[in-house]
Amino acid sequence: MTRSRTPLVDGWTLALAGPGDGAADGHPAPPSPDTVPKTPVTVPKTLPDTLPDSVPATVPGTVHTDLLAAGLIPDPYLDRNELDLDWIGHQRWSYRCRFDAPPAAERTDLALDGLDTVATVLVNGVPVGRFANQHRSHRIALDEVLRPGPNEVEVVFDSAWEYARDLERMLGPRPNAYPTPFQFVRKMACNFGWDWGPSLVTAGIWRPVAVETWDTARIAGVRPLVTVDGAVGRVRVEVDVERSAGRDAALTAAVAVAGQRAEVAVAPGAGTVTVELAVPDVDLWWPHDLGDQPLYRLDVELHAAAAGDLGDAGPQLLGAWSRRIGFRTVELDTSPDATGSAWTVVVNGVPVFARGVNWIPDDCFPSRITRERLAARLDQAVQAHVDLVRVWGGGIYESEDFYELCDERGLLVWQDFLFACAAYPEEEPLRSEVLAEARENVQRLMPHPSLVLWNGCNENIWGYFDWGWRDELAGRSWGAGYYLDLLPAVVAEVDPTRPYYPGSPYSGSMDRHPNLDTHGPMHLWDVWNQRDYTAYREHRPRFAAEFGYQGPPTLPTLRRAVHDEPLRPDSPGMLHHQKAEDGNGKLARGAAPHLPEAATFEDWHYLMSVQQSEAVRFGVEHLRSLRGRCMGSVVWQLNDCWPVTSWAAVDGDGRRKLLWYGLRDAYADRLLTVQPRDEGLAVCAVNDGGDTWSGPLTVRRMSLDGDVLAEWSASFEVAGRAVAQVALPAAVCTPDRPSAEVLVAETGDGEQALWFFVPDRELALPDPGLDVEVAPSGDGCRVTVRAERLARHVVVLADRWDDDARCGDGAVTLLPGRTHAFEVTGARPPGAVRDGDGLRTLHGVTRR
Ligand code: BMA
């Protein structure tokens, strides 16, 4: 038996390959001693005038991280180092590795799971493959070139920049949202720079490489189609078989799941065989807020002639494949209704209000993203009561690890095909790449129950309608053929169990504007870009797939990444770590009507963080209060790929920003919120739990000093997965002094909603009269804060005591006479905690 797999992990080296086909001509050269990076943090003070002949390389990895590990470049994420590293993406690079010929077999293959991106593979100096798609894997038969004993594999990467520019020249320019040709190469688009990401155009072997041997035949692909029919789970497994040359032996494919087993003979000459199994009384897989996540192991084996028992790796076993699957149904309900048409994800027959976040690659260098890191990030999503993650189209088709972790956690995943913010050419060679890439990734990801939706593109249909593209294109292709024909055909052919939708936003027809509030998913970007955040209330979408508001990273992350002295919102490093067009201007204009001016950098950081949390909370509460008409709120964005001021809830070092806590509270199963309704105010009780929520509701209008000015009581009842609205009488919600009063709604079980009659900056905030006690607790402490009078946006700044300390709450508003205990892990304060020192309140900032 010669079936073997030898991963090529050790012994790789990286070298500059010099200009190939003239590819690197006319582009920035490698650094000379005069172009020493500005902020050498961990690198030598001078760089060699030429790079060494070669450096050790990590596979999977990327050129940037190898040069970083060799001490040849500074950390691209610090200060303005990005600017000095542009040359890397314009060079040709060569990776080499020696390996010993494996024991002879009928076939010896080089299996490459991912090359980034424009690559020529040579074995013993002989070119064996040329590729230009980061999102595909490749298998190369080596039998013709393999030698006994030592062999060498080399992968030469041409500049993705150059390749894209060449295709742009060949196919004609196409409009896009950024000044780079990212849509002319099948590579993670945000790598070229985005409005939250640096331009670090990578090259490298970003997924594993192995030498594999086999005889007779192997499993070349498996497509499990998993559905549920009443109480019966059904699995239809299509198995692709590849045979070695000249071998047409009788084969058997065996499939087993949940104690059920079937085997089917593979007829000589046949390339695909289908095996079907039924699992009675199957336990359903649910998103975490609706139920459990039972996963069943699905085993597929390929045997020569008759099969032995599964698991018996006897002499007849030719190949084995195994994944964990889950039984559930999923539909996208787009049925017409009185408003337009629904846009609702339905799992096991239950319509889900998606409490979602958008996801971007967690690092500009994806080979650094470990399973542990993904687990931590996805745990942060679940802990914020997120049930849906949208993998955005400017990144990657996420990894097996990502999807397995989502399967386990009951997170629904919406995966975009990789088209974002640009007009994409449909001509060759790109069209064939898109087709192959789509087929491969739909097949790769289809075992995962968490994957519930394939979406064609991010904002490209919107761009075509609204961003002047139509004129610029002058009839050239822009991607419509992908979104409306090619991609839906691939999903229907490869995985008909999954819904497909052409774009986000898209209104279901090219005859309608794509970003309507009556049909389809909508992106609410007027708010961040042009309008006050209270304008979220003017939108009544069927599903909000993107909306968000910026805030800075946490202070420890910021201080690690930016060493400006002094640190100011507009100091050079800060501006470099703010990639959005007029980002700081938008932050300042957004804050002006709501918040006081900041006297210090720390105050600015506090106010901008509070603003981000408040703005997004405001949007989420509004959208959830529309439950029924609206069935999704997907916040832009959960994570960052480096330390940057952005829309993220978790910063580039994985620390939770105030927004994360705001999201956690606004996404709780039970949400009480006060909303304007019919010229007055109403309390909305939103219930995304399964049980009825009911009880007394008390509404008080009180002065900020604590005097109760009006009080009203009622009872409320809201069924599971529903919203109830209780209109408030004018007497309780009409203030005498709007700047000095607050409306407080409270349920019997302690849920609370506040309504202020004026923006924060117009509040006549009294001195809150805080009483702060700190008591040790575990490895941290409990900070108990009592407010004599209203204390607005109280934040305990535990990360000032230790970079990795964490407070269990974000910005908390304390009513007069109330107490809140902030649980801090990982640090205790060096001294007393008071406003301005370890703790901040809005009153404290106003007073300065
Ligand atoms: C949307 C996204 C991203 C972008 C974000 C913030 O358009 O699709 O392209 O980063 O807005 O501007």
PDB file of N, CA and C in Angstrom, residues 100-131:
ATOM      1  N   ASP A 100      12.571  14.447  -0.287  1.00  0.00           N
ATOM      2  CA  ASP A 100      13.005  13.142  -0.795  1.00  0.00           C
ATOM      3  C   ASP A 100      11.860  12.477  -1.535  1.00  0.00           C
ATOM      4  N   ALA A 101      12.193  11.819  -2.617  1.00  0.00           N
ATOM      5  CA  ALA A 101      11.153  11.113  -3.369  1.00  0.00           C
ATOM      6  C   ALA A 101      10.474  10.109  -2.444  1.00  0.00           C
ATOM      7  N   PRO A 102       9.170  10.088  -2.439  1.00  0.00           N
ATOM      8  CA  PRO A 102       8.481   9.098  -1.603  1.00  0.00           C
ATOM      9  C   PRO A 102       8.609   7.716  -2.236  1.00  0.00           C
ATOM     10  N   PRO A 103       8.278   6.648  -1.485  1.00  0.00           N
ATOM     11  CA  PRO A 103       8.318   5.303  -2.073  1.00  0.00           C
ATOM     12  C   PRO A 103       7.474   5.267  -3.345  1.00  0.00           C
ATOM     13  N   ALA A 104       7.939   4.510  -4.311  1.00  0.00           N
ATOM     14  CA  ALA A 104       7.287   4.504  -5.627  1.00  0.00           C
ATOM     15  C   ALA A 104       5.815   4.133  -5.515  1.00  0.00           C
ATOM     16  N   ALA A 105       5.005   4.820  -6.303  1.00  0.00           N
ATOM     17  CA  ALA A 105       3.569   4.534  -6.345  1.00  0.00           C
ATOM     18  C   ALA A 105       3.113   4.789  -7.776  1.00  0.00           C
ATOM     19  N   GLU A 106       1.892   4.380  -8.063  1.00  0.00           N
ATOM     20  CA  GLU A 106       1.394   4.633  -9.423  1.00  0.00           C
ATOM     21  C   GLU A 106       1.284   6.123  -9.701  1.00  0.00           C
ATOM     22  N   ARG A 107       0.957   6.871  -8.656  1.00  0.00           N
ATOM     23  CA  ARG A 107       0.885   8.333  -8.838  1.00  0.00           C
ATOM     24  C   ARG A 107       1.552   9.036  -7.671  1.00  0.00           C
ATOM     25  N   THR A 108       2.309  10.076  -7.982  1.00  0.00           N
ATOM     26  CA  THR A 108       2.849  10.967  -6.960  1.00  0.00           C
ATOM     27  C   THR A 108       2.411  12.373  -7.346  1.00  0.00           C
ATOM     28  N   ASP A 109       1.711  13.037  -6.433  1.00  0.00           N
ATOM     29  CA  ASP A 109       1.160  14.367  -6.722  1.00  0.00           C
ATOM     30  C   ASP A 109       1.727  15.406  -5.773  1.00  0.00           C
ATOM     31  N   LEU A 110       1.787  16.612  -6.275  1.00  0.00           N
ATOM     32  CA  LEU A 110       2.033  17.755  -5.399  1.00  0.00           C
ATOM     33  C   LEU A 110       0.670  18.392  -5.162  1.00  0.00           C
ATOM     34  N   ALA A 111       0.232  18.399  -3.900  1.00  0.00           N
ATOM     35  CA  ALA A 111      -1.089  18.957  -3.582  1.00  0.00           C
ATOM     36  C   ALA A 111      -0.876  20.320  -2.930  1.00  0.00           C
ATOM     37  N   LEU A 112      -1.328  21.361  -3.628  1.00  0.00           N
ATOM     38  CA  LEU A 112      -1.125  22.739  -3.147  1.00  0.00           C
ATOM     39  C   LEU A 112      -2.490  23.294  -2.770  1.00  0.00           C
ATOM     40  N   ASP A 113      -2.705  23.544  -1.481  1.00  0.00           N
ATOM     41  CA  ASP A 113      -4.041  23.983  -1.042  1.00  0.00           C
ATOM     42  C   ASP A 113      -4.299  25.460  -1.311  1.00  0.00           C
ATOM     43  N   GLY A 114      -3.222  26.261  -1.471  1.00  0.00           N
ATOM     44  CA  GLY A 114      -3.473  27.677  -1.754  1.00  0.00           C
ATOM     45  C   GLY A 114      -2.201  28.433  -2.060  1.00  0.00           C
ATOM     46  N   LEU A 115      -2.156  29.059  -3.237  1.00  0.00           N
ATOM     47  CA  LEU A 115      -1.003  29.872  -3.641  1.00  0.00           C
ATOM     48  C   LEU A 115      -1.472  31.310  -3.825  1.00  0.00           C
ATOM     49  N   ASP A 116      -0.739  32.253  -3.249  1.00  0.00           N
ATOM     50  CA  ASP A 116      -1.107  33.668  -3.299  1.00  0.00           C
ATOM     51  C   ASP A 116      -0.028  34.395  -4.107  1.00  0.00           C
ATOM     52  N   THR A 117      -0.243  34.702  -5.401  1.00  0.00           N
ATOM     53  CA  THR A 117      -1.378  34.346  -6.227  1.00  0.00           C
ATOM     54  C   THR A 117      -0.896  33.943  -7.612  1.00  0.00           C
ATOM     55  N   VAL A 118       0.032  34.769  -8.179  1.00  0.00           N
ATOM     56  CA  VAL A 118       0.435  34.530  -9.574  1.00  0.00           C
ATOM     57  C   VAL A 118       1.684  33.662  -9.535  1.00  0.00           C
ATOM     58  N   ALA A 119       1.517  32.379  -9.687  1.00  0.00           N
ATOM     59  CA  ALA A 119       2.581  31.444  -9.311  1.00  0.00           C
ATOM     60  C   ALA A 119       2.968  30.521 -10.453  1.00  0.00           C
ATOM     61  N   THR A 120       4.270  30.255 -10.527  1.00  0.00           N
ATOM     62  CA  THR A 120       4.772  29.201 -11.404  1.00  0.00           C
ATOM     63  C   THR A 120       5.415  28.153 -10.508  1.00  0.00           C
ATOM     64  N   VAL A 121       5.008  26.916 -10.675  1.00  0.00           N
ATOM     65  CA  VAL A 121       5.560  25.842  -9.854  1.00  0.00           C
ATOM     66  C   VAL A 121       6.550  25.055 -10.705  1.00  0.00           C
ATOM     67  N   LEU A 122       7.747  24.872 -10.162  1.00  0.00           N
ATOM     68  CA  LEU A 122       8.779  24.103 -10.868  1.00  0.00           C
ATOM     69  C   LEU A 122       9.225  22.955  -9.967  1.00  0.00           C
ATOM     70  N   VAL A 123       9.397  21.795 -10.571  1.00  0.00           N
ATOM     71  CA  VAL A 123       9.970  20.687  -9.813  1.00  0.00           C
ATOM     72  C   VAL A 123      11.225  20.256 -10.543  1.00  0.00           C
ATOM     73  N   ASN A 124      12.326  20.241  -9.815  1.00  0.00           N
ATOM     74  CA  ASN A 124      13.644  19.964 -10.397  1.00  0.00           C
ATOM     75  C   ASN A 124      13.890  20.854 -11.621  1.00  0.00           C
ATOM     76  N   GLY A 125      13.478  22.085 -11.512  1.00  0.00           N
ATOM     77  CA  GLY A 125      13.721  23.068 -12.565  1.00  0.00           C
ATOM     78  C   GLY A 125      12.728  23.010 -13.725  1.00  0.00           C
ATOM     79  N   VAL A 126      11.833  22.063 -13.712  1.00  0.00           N
ATOM     80  CA  VAL A 126      10.887  21.931 -14.824  1.00  0.00           C
ATOM     81  C   VAL A 126       9.550  22.576 -14.430  1.00  0.00           C
ATOM     82  N   PRO A 127       9.064  23.541 -15.219  1.00  0.00           N
ATOM     83  CA  PRO A 127       7.772  24.139 -14.875  1.00  0.00           C
ATOM     84  C   PRO A 127       6.659  23.088 -14.977  1.00  0.00           C
ATOM     85  N   VAL A 128       5.881  22.963 -13.910  1.00  0.00           N
ATOM     86  CA  VAL A 128       4.799  21.965 -13.920  1.00  0.00           C
ATOM     87  C   VAL A 128       3.426  22.599 -13.747  1.00  0.00           C
ATOM     88  N   GLY A 129       3.380  23.891 -13.464  1.00  0.00           N
ATOM     89  CA  GLY A 129       2.058  24.526 -13.342  1.00  0.00           C
ATOM     90  C   GLY A 129       2.188  26.027 -13.229  1.00  0.00           C
ATOM     91  N   ARG A 130       1.231  26.741 -13.819  1.00  0.00           N
ATOM     92  CA  ARG A 130       1.152  28.204 -13.678  1.00  0.00           C
ATOM     93  C   ARG A 130      -0.244  28.542 -13.233  1.00  0.00           C
ATOM     94  N   PHE A 131      -0.365  29.339 -12.197  1.00  0.00           N
ATOM     95  CA  PHE A 131      -1.675  29.597 -11.602  1.00  0.00           C
ATOM     96  C   PHE A 131      -1.818  31.073 -11.269  1.00  0.00           C
TER      97      PHE A 131
END
